[in-house]
Structure formats: C-alpha cells, structure tokens
PDB file of C-alpha atoms in Angstrom:
ATOM      1  CA  ALA A   1      18.244  23.993   9.195  1.00 66.00           C
ATOM      2  CA  GLN A   2      18.899  20.496   9.445  1.00 77.00           C
ATOM      3  CA  SER A   3      20.736  18.538   6.424  1.00 85.00           C
ATOM      4  CA  VAL A   4      22.798  15.169   5.522  1.00 90.00           C
ATOM      5  CA  THR A   5      25.324  14.288   3.636  1.00 94.00           C
ATOM      6  CA  GLN A   6      25.879  11.226   1.960  1.00 96.00           C
ATOM      7  CA  LEU A   7      29.882  11.203   1.115  1.00 96.00           C
ATOM      8  CA  ASP A   8      29.755   8.194  -1.131  1.00 95.00           C
ATOM      9  CA  SER A   9      26.910   7.882  -4.191  1.00 95.00           C
ATOM     10  CA  HIS A  10      28.105   4.228  -4.828  1.00 97.00           C
ATOM     11  CA  VAL A  11      30.239   1.776  -2.848  1.00 98.00           C
ATOM     12  CA  SER A  12      31.280  -1.268  -3.884  1.00 98.00           C
ATOM     13  CA  VAL A  13      32.740  -4.306  -1.641  1.00 98.00           C
ATOM     14  CA  SER A  14      33.390  -8.046  -1.805  1.00 97.00           C
ATOM     15  CA  GLU A  15      31.134 -10.589  -0.108  1.00 97.00           C
ATOM     16  CA  GLY A  16      32.648 -11.168   3.341  1.00 97.00           C
ATOM     17  CA  THR A  17      34.831  -7.774   3.639  1.00 98.00           C
ATOM     18  CA  PRO A  18      33.858  -4.814   5.850  1.00 98.00           C
ATOM     19  CA  VAL A  19      31.293  -2.378   4.757  1.00 98.00           C
ATOM     20  CA  LEU A  20      31.174   1.605   5.884  1.00 98.00           C
ATOM     21  CA  LEU A  21      28.718   4.102   4.323  1.00 98.00           C
ATOM     22  CA  ARG A  22      29.507   7.244   5.240  1.00 98.00           C
ATOM     23  CA  CYS A  23      26.989  10.141   6.516  1.00 97.00           C
ATOM     24  CA  ASN A  24      27.862  13.618   8.068  1.00 96.00           C
ATOM     25  CA  TYR A  25      24.832  15.878   9.398  1.00 91.00           C
ATOM     26  CA  SER A  26      24.147  19.506  10.190  1.00 87.00           C
ATOM     27  CA  SER A  27      21.935  20.506  12.834  1.00 73.00           C
ATOM     28  CA  SER A  28      21.510  23.180  15.467  1.00 68.00           C
ATOM     29  CA  TYR A  29      20.819  20.408  18.194  1.00 67.00           C
ATOM     30  CA  SER A  30      21.870  16.663  19.117  1.00 64.00           C
ATOM     31  CA  PRO A  31      19.335  14.991  16.792  1.00 71.00           C
ATOM     32  CA  SER A  32      17.818  12.087  16.006  1.00 85.00           C
ATOM     33  CA  LEU A  33      19.237  10.215  13.338  1.00 91.00           C
ATOM     34  CA  PHE A  34      18.174   7.316  10.974  1.00 93.00           C
ATOM     35  CA  TRP A  35      19.484   4.678   8.551  1.00 97.00           C
ATOM     36  CA  TYR A  36      16.998   3.136   6.279  1.00 97.00           C
ATOM     37  CA  VAL A  37      17.506   0.315   3.196  1.00 97.00           C
ATOM     38  CA  GLN A  38      15.826   0.323   0.149  1.00 95.00           C
ATOM     39  CA  HIS A  39      15.701  -2.657  -2.038  1.00 93.00           C
ATOM     40  CA  PRO A  40      15.164  -2.149  -5.874  1.00 88.00           C
ATOM     41  CA  ASN A  41      11.464  -1.234  -6.638  1.00 84.00           C
ATOM     42  CA  LYS A  42      10.792  -1.546  -2.776  1.00 88.00           C
ATOM     43  CA  GLY A  43       9.824   0.394   0.166  1.00 90.00           C
ATOM     44  CA  LEU A  44      12.201   1.774   2.438  1.00 93.00           C
ATOM     45  CA  GLN A  45      13.033  -0.518   5.952  1.00 95.00           C
ATOM     46  CA  LEU A  46      14.615   1.022   8.784  1.00 95.00           C
ATOM     47  CA  LEU A  47      17.899  -0.216   9.912  1.00 96.00           C
ATOM     48  CA  LEU A  48      18.398   1.718  12.742  1.00 95.00           C
ATOM     49  CA  LYS A  49      17.847   4.959  14.744  1.00 92.00           C
ATOM     50  CA  TYR A  50      19.744   7.302  17.174  1.00 91.00           C
ATOM     51  CA  THR A  51      18.164   8.768  20.002  1.00 84.00           C
ATOM     52  CA  SER A  52      20.851   9.911  22.220  1.00 78.00           C
ATOM     53  CA  ALA A  53      20.570   7.221  24.620  1.00 75.00           C
ATOM     54  CA  ALA A  54      23.586   5.520  23.306  1.00 84.00           C
ATOM     55  CA  THR A  55      26.146   6.777  20.553  1.00 89.00           C
ATOM     56  CA  LEU A  56      26.681   3.131  19.417  1.00 94.00           C
ATOM     57  CA  VAL A  57      23.541   2.012  17.681  1.00 94.00           C
ATOM     58  CA  LYS A  58      22.853  -1.706  16.815  1.00 95.00           C
ATOM     59  CA  GLY A  59      20.403  -2.378  13.915  1.00 95.00           C
ATOM     60  CA  ILE A  60      19.111  -5.186  11.950  1.00 95.00           C
ATOM     61  CA  ASN A  61      21.019  -7.607   9.600  1.00 94.00           C
ATOM     62  CA  GLY A  62      24.209  -7.114  11.575  1.00 96.00           C
ATOM     63  CA  PHE A  63      24.281  -3.094  10.760  1.00 97.00           C
ATOM     64  CA  GLU A  64      25.570  -0.769  13.474  1.00 97.00           C
ATOM     65  CA  ALA A  65      26.345   3.067  13.504  1.00 97.00           C
ATOM     66  CA  GLU A  66      28.197   5.201  15.887  1.00 94.00           C
ATOM     67  CA  PHE A  67      26.997   8.786  16.581  1.00 92.00           C
ATOM     68  CA  LYS A  68      30.011  11.453  17.047  1.00 92.00           C
ATOM     69  CA  LYS A  69      29.137  14.820  17.923  1.00 88.00           C
ATOM     70  CA  SER A  70      32.809  16.220  17.484  1.00 89.00           C
ATOM     71  CA  GLU A  71      32.721  14.942  14.257  1.00 92.00           C
ATOM     72  CA  THR A  72      29.038  15.407  13.021  1.00 91.00           C
ATOM     73  CA  SER A  73      28.915  12.108  11.559  1.00 94.00           C
ATOM     74  CA  PHE A  74      26.930   8.929  11.962  1.00 95.00           C
ATOM     75  CA  HIS A  75      28.626   6.310   9.722  1.00 97.00           C
ATOM     76  CA  LEU A  76      26.913   3.097   8.890  1.00 98.00           C
ATOM     77  CA  THR A  77      28.891  -0.040   9.348  1.00 98.00           C
ATOM     78  CA  LYS A  78      28.889  -3.958   8.996  1.00 98.00           C
ATOM     79  CA  PRO A  79      31.773  -6.538   9.392  1.00 97.00           C
ATOM     80  CA  SER A  80      31.028  -8.611   6.862  1.00 97.00           C
ATOM     81  CA  ALA A  81      28.730  -8.036   3.958  1.00 97.00           C
ATOM     82  CA  HIS A  82      26.443 -10.221   2.316  1.00 97.00           C
ATOM     83  CA  MET A  83      25.045 -10.243  -0.907  1.00 96.00           C
ATOM     84  CA  SER A  84      21.526  -9.516   0.262  1.00 95.00           C
ATOM     85  CA  ASP A  85      23.292  -6.375   1.458  1.00 97.00           C
ATOM     86  CA  ALA A  86      23.272  -4.831  -1.764  1.00 97.00           C
ATOM     87  CA  ALA A  87      20.684  -2.037  -1.700  1.00 97.00           C
ATOM     88  CA  GLU A  88      20.403   1.627  -1.333  1.00 96.00           C
ATOM     89  CA  TYR A  89      20.900   3.519   1.621  1.00 97.00           C
ATOM     90  CA  PHE A  90      19.718   6.926   3.193  1.00 96.00           C
ATOM     91  CA  CYS A  91      20.906   8.651   6.229  1.00 95.00           C
ATOM     92  CA  VAL A  92      17.901  10.812   7.670  1.00 92.00           C
ATOM     93  CA  VAL A  93      17.584  13.375   9.999  1.00 88.00           C
ATOM     94  CA  PRO A  94      14.371  15.247  11.305  1.00 81.00           C
ATOM     95  CA  GLY A  95      13.784  18.394   9.327  1.00 70.00           C
ATOM     96  CA  GLY A  96      13.267  20.257  12.401  1.00 54.00           C
ATOM     97  CA  THR A  97      10.723  23.040  11.482  1.00 53.00           C
ATOM     98  CA  SER A  98       7.738  21.256   9.902  1.00 54.00           C
ATOM     99  CA  TYR A  99       6.229  18.615  12.303  1.00 60.00           C
ATOM    100  CA  GLY A 100       7.611  15.229  11.547  1.00 68.00           C
ATOM    101  CA  LYS A 101       9.290  16.061   8.411  1.00 77.00           C
ATOM    102  CA  LEU A 102      12.309  14.084   7.275  1.00 85.00           C
ATOM    103  CA  THR A 103      15.223  15.081   5.550  1.00 86.00           C
ATOM    104  CA  PHE A 104      16.969  12.293   3.393  1.00 90.00           C
ATOM    105  CA  GLY A 105      20.334  12.039   2.140  1.00 91.00           C
ATOM    106  CA  GLN A 106      21.084  11.562  -1.345  1.00 92.00           C
ATOM    107  CA  GLY A 107      21.582   7.927  -0.708  1.00 94.00           C
ATOM    108  CA  THR A 108      24.297   5.573  -1.365  1.00 96.00           C
ATOM    109  CA  ILE A 109      24.465   2.592  -3.282  1.00 96.00           C
ATOM    110  CA  LEU A 110      26.008  -0.397  -2.412  1.00 98.00           C
ATOM    111  CA  THR A 111      27.203  -3.297  -4.708  1.00 97.00           C
ATOM    112  CA  VAL A 112      28.403  -6.632  -3.217  1.00 97.00           C
ATOM    113  CA  HIS A 113      30.512  -8.797  -5.421  1.00 96.00           C
ATOM    114  CA  PRO A 114      31.170 -12.156  -4.878  1.00 94.00           C
TER     115      PRO A 114
ATOM    116  CA  ASP B   1      -0.488  -8.278   9.855  1.00 59.00           C
ATOM    117  CA  GLY B   2       0.244  -4.849  10.535  1.00 68.00           C
ATOM    118  CA  GLY B   3       1.550  -2.676   7.688  1.00 93.00           C
ATOM    119  CA  ILE B   4       1.186  -0.292   4.841  1.00 95.00           C
ATOM    120  CA  THR B   5      -0.445  -0.965   1.740  1.00 95.00           C
ATOM    121  CA  GLN B   6      -0.121   1.083  -1.505  1.00 96.00           C
ATOM    122  CA  SER B   7      -2.015   0.230  -4.790  1.00 93.00           C
ATOM    123  CA  PRO B   8      -1.285  -0.082  -7.479  1.00 93.00           C
ATOM    124  CA  LYS B   9       2.092  -0.812  -7.671  1.00 93.00           C
ATOM    125  CA  TYR B  10       2.260   0.167 -11.362  1.00 94.00           C
ATOM    126  CA  LEU B  11       0.449   2.846 -12.993  1.00 93.00           C
ATOM    127  CA  PHE B  12       0.409   4.046 -16.372  1.00 92.00           C
ATOM    128  CA  ARG B  13      -1.246   7.755 -17.425  1.00 89.00           C
ATOM    129  CA  LYS B  14      -1.767   9.591 -20.193  1.00 90.00           C
ATOM    130  CA  GLU B  15      -1.077  13.209 -20.264  1.00 87.00           C
ATOM    131  CA  GLY B  16      -3.753  15.223 -19.273  1.00 87.00           C
ATOM    132  CA  GLN B  17      -5.126  13.011 -17.048  1.00 90.00           C
ATOM    133  CA  ASN B  18      -5.475  12.889 -13.305  1.00 93.00           C
ATOM    134  CA  VAL B  19      -4.677   9.784 -11.372  1.00 94.00           C
ATOM    135  CA  THR B  20      -5.260   8.612  -7.537  1.00 96.00           C
ATOM    136  CA  LEU B  21      -2.762   6.295  -5.690  1.00 97.00           C
ATOM    137  CA  SER B  22      -3.802   4.721  -2.683  1.00 97.00           C
ATOM    138  CA  CYS B  23      -2.301   4.512   0.776  1.00 97.00           C
ATOM    139  CA  GLU B  24      -3.967   2.429   3.934  1.00 97.00           C
ATOM    140  CA  GLN B  25      -2.464   1.773   7.103  1.00 97.00           C
ATOM    141  CA  ASN B  26      -3.805  -0.514   9.862  1.00 95.00           C
ATOM    142  CA  LEU B  27      -0.860   0.466  12.309  1.00 94.00           C
ATOM    143  CA  ASN B  28      -3.476   3.050  14.154  1.00 93.00           C
ATOM    144  CA  HIS B  29      -0.915   5.795  13.516  1.00 92.00           C
ATOM    145  CA  ASP B  30      -1.837   9.392  13.581  1.00 92.00           C
ATOM    146  CA  ALA B  31       0.544  10.865  10.973  1.00 92.00           C
ATOM    147  CA  MET B  32       0.685   9.824   7.510  1.00 94.00           C
ATOM    148  CA  TYR B  33       3.118  11.219   4.705  1.00 94.00           C
ATOM    149  CA  TRP B  34       3.790  11.201   0.770  1.00 96.00           C
ATOM    150  CA  TYR B  35       6.955  11.058  -0.901  1.00 95.00           C
ATOM    151  CA  ARG B  36       8.061  10.940  -4.787  1.00 95.00           C
ATOM    152  CA  GLN B  37      11.579   9.666  -5.321  1.00 94.00           C
ATOM    153  CA  ASP B  38      13.585  10.402  -8.101  1.00 92.00           C
ATOM    154  CA  PRO B  39      16.757   8.574  -9.200  1.00 83.00           C
ATOM    155  CA  GLY B  40      19.739  10.277  -7.083  1.00 76.00           C
ATOM    156  CA  GLN B  41      17.277  12.836  -5.485  1.00 79.00           C
ATOM    157  CA  GLY B  42      16.535  10.682  -2.250  1.00 82.00           C
ATOM    158  CA  LEU B  43      12.721  11.302  -1.113  1.00 90.00           C
ATOM    159  CA  ARG B  44      11.185  14.421  -1.087  1.00 91.00           C
ATOM    160  CA  LEU B  45       7.640  15.451   0.878  1.00 91.00           C
ATOM    161  CA  ILE B  46       4.842  16.230  -1.051  1.00 94.00           C
ATOM    162  CA  TYR B  47       2.233  16.237   1.679  1.00 94.00           C
ATOM    163  CA  TYR B  48       1.770  15.197   5.238  1.00 92.00           C
ATOM    164  CA  SER B  49      -1.005  14.819   7.599  1.00 93.00           C
ATOM    165  CA  GLN B  50      -0.726  14.950  11.457  1.00 89.00           C
ATOM    166  CA  ILE B  51      -4.394  14.070  12.137  1.00 90.00           C
ATOM    167  CA  VAL B  52      -7.536  13.181  10.368  1.00 93.00           C
ATOM    168  CA  ASN B  53      -9.238  16.100   8.391  1.00 94.00           C
ATOM    169  CA  ASP B  54      -5.987  17.898   8.481  1.00 93.00           C
ATOM    170  CA  PHE B  55      -3.085  18.084   6.231  1.00 94.00           C
ATOM    171  CA  GLN B  56       0.154  20.083   5.018  1.00 92.00           C
ATOM    172  CA  LYS B  57       1.903  20.740   2.033  1.00 93.00           C
ATOM    173  CA  GLY B  58       5.473  19.559   1.790  1.00 91.00           C
ATOM    174  CA  ASP B  59       8.324  20.754  -0.417  1.00 89.00           C
ATOM    175  CA  ILE B  60       6.810  19.834  -3.325  1.00 93.00           C
ATOM    176  CA  ALA B  61       3.028  19.915  -3.158  1.00 95.00           C
ATOM    177  CA  GLU B  62       2.385  21.702  -6.567  1.00 95.00           C
ATOM    178  CA  GLY B  63       0.354  19.751  -8.977  1.00 96.00           C
ATOM    179  CA  TYR B  64      -0.633  17.279  -6.340  1.00 97.00           C
ATOM    180  CA  SER B  65      -3.517  17.058  -4.310  1.00 97.00           C
ATOM    181  CA  VAL B  66      -4.547  14.880  -0.912  1.00 98.00           C
ATOM    182  CA  SER B  67      -7.556  14.019   1.307  1.00 97.00           C
ATOM    183  CA  ARG B  68      -7.600  12.579   4.987  1.00 97.00           C
ATOM    184  CA  GLU B  69     -11.222  11.629   5.798  1.00 97.00           C
ATOM    185  CA  LYS B  70     -10.090   8.463   7.512  1.00 96.00           C
ATOM    186  CA  LYS B  71      -7.306   8.073   9.900  1.00 96.00           C
ATOM    187  CA  GLU B  72      -6.474   4.688   8.129  1.00 97.00           C
ATOM    188  CA  SER B  73      -6.528   6.354   4.727  1.00 97.00           C
ATOM    189  CA  PHE B  74      -4.313   9.113   2.916  1.00 98.00           C
ATOM    190  CA  PRO B  75      -4.756   9.155  -1.216  1.00 98.00           C
ATOM    191  CA  LEU B  76      -2.590  11.319  -3.217  1.00 98.00           C
ATOM    192  CA  THR B  77      -4.214  12.812  -6.660  1.00 97.00           C
ATOM    193  CA  VAL B  78      -1.448  13.647  -9.549  1.00 96.00           C
ATOM    194  CA  THR B  79      -3.095  16.330 -11.265  1.00 94.00           C
ATOM    195  CA  SER B  80      -2.813  17.142 -14.758  1.00 89.00           C
ATOM    196  CA  ALA B  81      -0.807  20.340 -13.653  1.00 88.00           C
ATOM    197  CA  GLN B  82       2.001  18.464 -12.300  1.00 88.00           C
ATOM    198  CA  LYS B  83       4.400  18.743 -14.971  1.00 87.00           C
ATOM    199  CA  ASN B  84       6.902  15.871 -14.505  1.00 90.00           C
ATOM    200  CA  PRO B  85       4.900  13.006 -12.603  1.00 92.00           C
ATOM    201  CA  THR B  86       6.677  10.157 -13.699  1.00 94.00           C
ATOM    202  CA  ALA B  87       8.495   8.961 -10.318  1.00 95.00           C
ATOM    203  CA  PHE B  88       8.183   6.462  -7.418  1.00 95.00           C
ATOM    204  CA  TYR B  89       5.591   7.404  -5.082  1.00 96.00           C
ATOM    205  CA  LEU B  90       5.891   6.222  -1.199  1.00 95.00           C
ATOM    206  CA  CYS B  91       3.645   6.688   1.359  1.00 96.00           C
ATOM    207  CA  ALA B  92       4.776   6.353   5.225  1.00 94.00           C
ATOM    208  CA  SER B  93       3.028   6.671   8.585  1.00 94.00           C
ATOM    209  CA  SER B  94       4.350   7.223  12.314  1.00 91.00           C
ATOM    210  CA  ILE B  95       2.525   7.350  15.811  1.00 87.00           C
ATOM    211  CA  GLY B  96       2.813  11.162  15.695  1.00 76.00           C
ATOM    212  CA  THR B  97       3.559  11.986  19.409  1.00 64.00           C
ATOM    213  CA  GLY B  98       5.035  15.429  18.489  1.00 61.00           C
ATOM    214  CA  GLY B  99       7.902  14.568  20.830  1.00 59.00           C
ATOM    215  CA  ARG B 100      11.358  16.090  20.927  1.00 56.00           C
ATOM    216  CA  VAL B 101      12.768  12.813  19.441  1.00 60.00           C
ATOM    217  CA  ALA B 102      11.363  11.884  15.738  1.00 69.00           C
ATOM    218  CA  ASP B 103       8.844   9.325  15.004  1.00 80.00           C
ATOM    219  CA  THR B 104       9.830   6.312  13.208  1.00 87.00           C
ATOM    220  CA  GLN B 105       8.563   6.513   9.812  1.00 91.00           C
ATOM    221  CA  TYR B 106       7.214   3.276   8.297  1.00 93.00           C
ATOM    222  CA  PHE B 107       7.090   2.773   4.629  1.00 94.00           C
ATOM    223  CA  GLY B 108       4.668   1.375   2.168  1.00 95.00           C
ATOM    224  CA  PRO B 109       6.163  -0.942  -1.087  1.00 94.00           C
ATOM    225  CA  GLY B 110       5.550   2.435  -3.216  1.00 95.00           C
ATOM    226  CA  THR B 111       3.687   2.970  -6.833  1.00 96.00           C
ATOM    227  CA  ARG B 112       5.578   3.614  -9.623  1.00 95.00           C
ATOM    228  CA  LEU B 113       3.860   6.142 -11.821  1.00 95.00           C
ATOM    229  CA  THR B 114       4.543   6.398 -15.477  1.00 94.00           C
ATOM    230  CA  VAL B 115       3.307   9.000 -17.896  1.00 90.00           C
ATOM    231  CA  LEU B 116       3.051   7.879 -21.364  1.00 85.00           C
TER     232      LEU B 116
END
C-alpha cells in the first residue's frame, strides 16, 4: 500500500530564511508524488508534481522538491520564505488500488514570522 | 474561467436533517471526488466517480450519498446517519485518464458544515 509521512506537524521560520518541509513515502513502485498547499478556509492548490521525468521538480511560488528514491523522500524546499507562504502543506501519493485515489499526509502547518 | 465551484461556503444543519452540498466543474473532467477534512487528519476520501452515472465508495462513505447524473455536477448528501458531520468538505476533479501516472486533482474552495 502507498502511504506518506510528513515528519513535522508544525514548522516555524523567519521571513527571508529557507523553508524545509519533510515527507517520506512508502510505495511498491516508483510513484507519482504531489505537494499541495492550503491557505486557511480555502481549497487545496497544487504546488508541484513528480512524475519520474526529473528528480528535481520546480513548482509555483519558488518552491521545489527533490525525489530521492534511496531515501524514499520528497522534501519541499524554498530558499527564502515570504509571509504569504504561511499555510498548511500536504504531501500526497496515489492510493494505488482505487482508481484516482490520493493518500494525503497529515499536513505541515508553516508559520512565517516577520 | 475554468474551475470548480462549491456551494454554499458555510452550512448549518440541525441534528436529524439531511443536507446537500453542491459541486460543479467546467473543466470537462471525467473524474470527480469528495473529501472530508478534519483538523490534524489530512483529507479522507468519501466518494469518487470516474464517469457519469457511476460512482464508488471511498474510505469513509457511511452516512453519505452521491449522484452523478451530469458530467459537470457531483452533489454530496450528508444524511442523518452520519454521526459526526461537522467538517470541511472539499470537492475535486481530474481528467480521468486512468493511466499509470496519477492525474492531478483540482480542488474547489470547500464547504464548512456545522451541525447545531
């Protein structure tokens, strides 16, 4: 079965400093992987998607993630945090058995301090 | 403007009442999904539909029902049998290619349901 573990439920950074949100996955094959962002009381927005074309994936708003098969990780990074990055972030892997099903991590709440 | 709309944004229900949440998409997507979100639990799949007039139970379908009579619409009914319906409900859609690479799902803005 496919699953994801987000290693931090909360991450706090200062504006202008790097962001690292950690995600490990478990999959019986090389999966697709997604990062979504959710601002308070809003729907989810796709940040980036890995599809095995390239291990370093660039997304919107300066975010990127690197797929490391040997470490089964797909950590999300950004060189310099902005106040508008404060939100909840979800690492997501396809469910595998059910068509189209996505399995969501528990989420990481990112707080950005001035 | 293409996208997914959900209505209402906020919904209040008395115990014992059924309520229906609306989800409409104009992306011409075949697949549609309903998720429930509770604090600290990520998103859990309630129902999904790959094509018109067909839908499947997700992980937490008990107390919910859906229909898919039109490609663009996938309403969710929260019945009185749902023991703890207060939550944030999200609708999503995807192209529905059924290929090895998972389709990207696009989400609506959500409906917050509160049972009084």
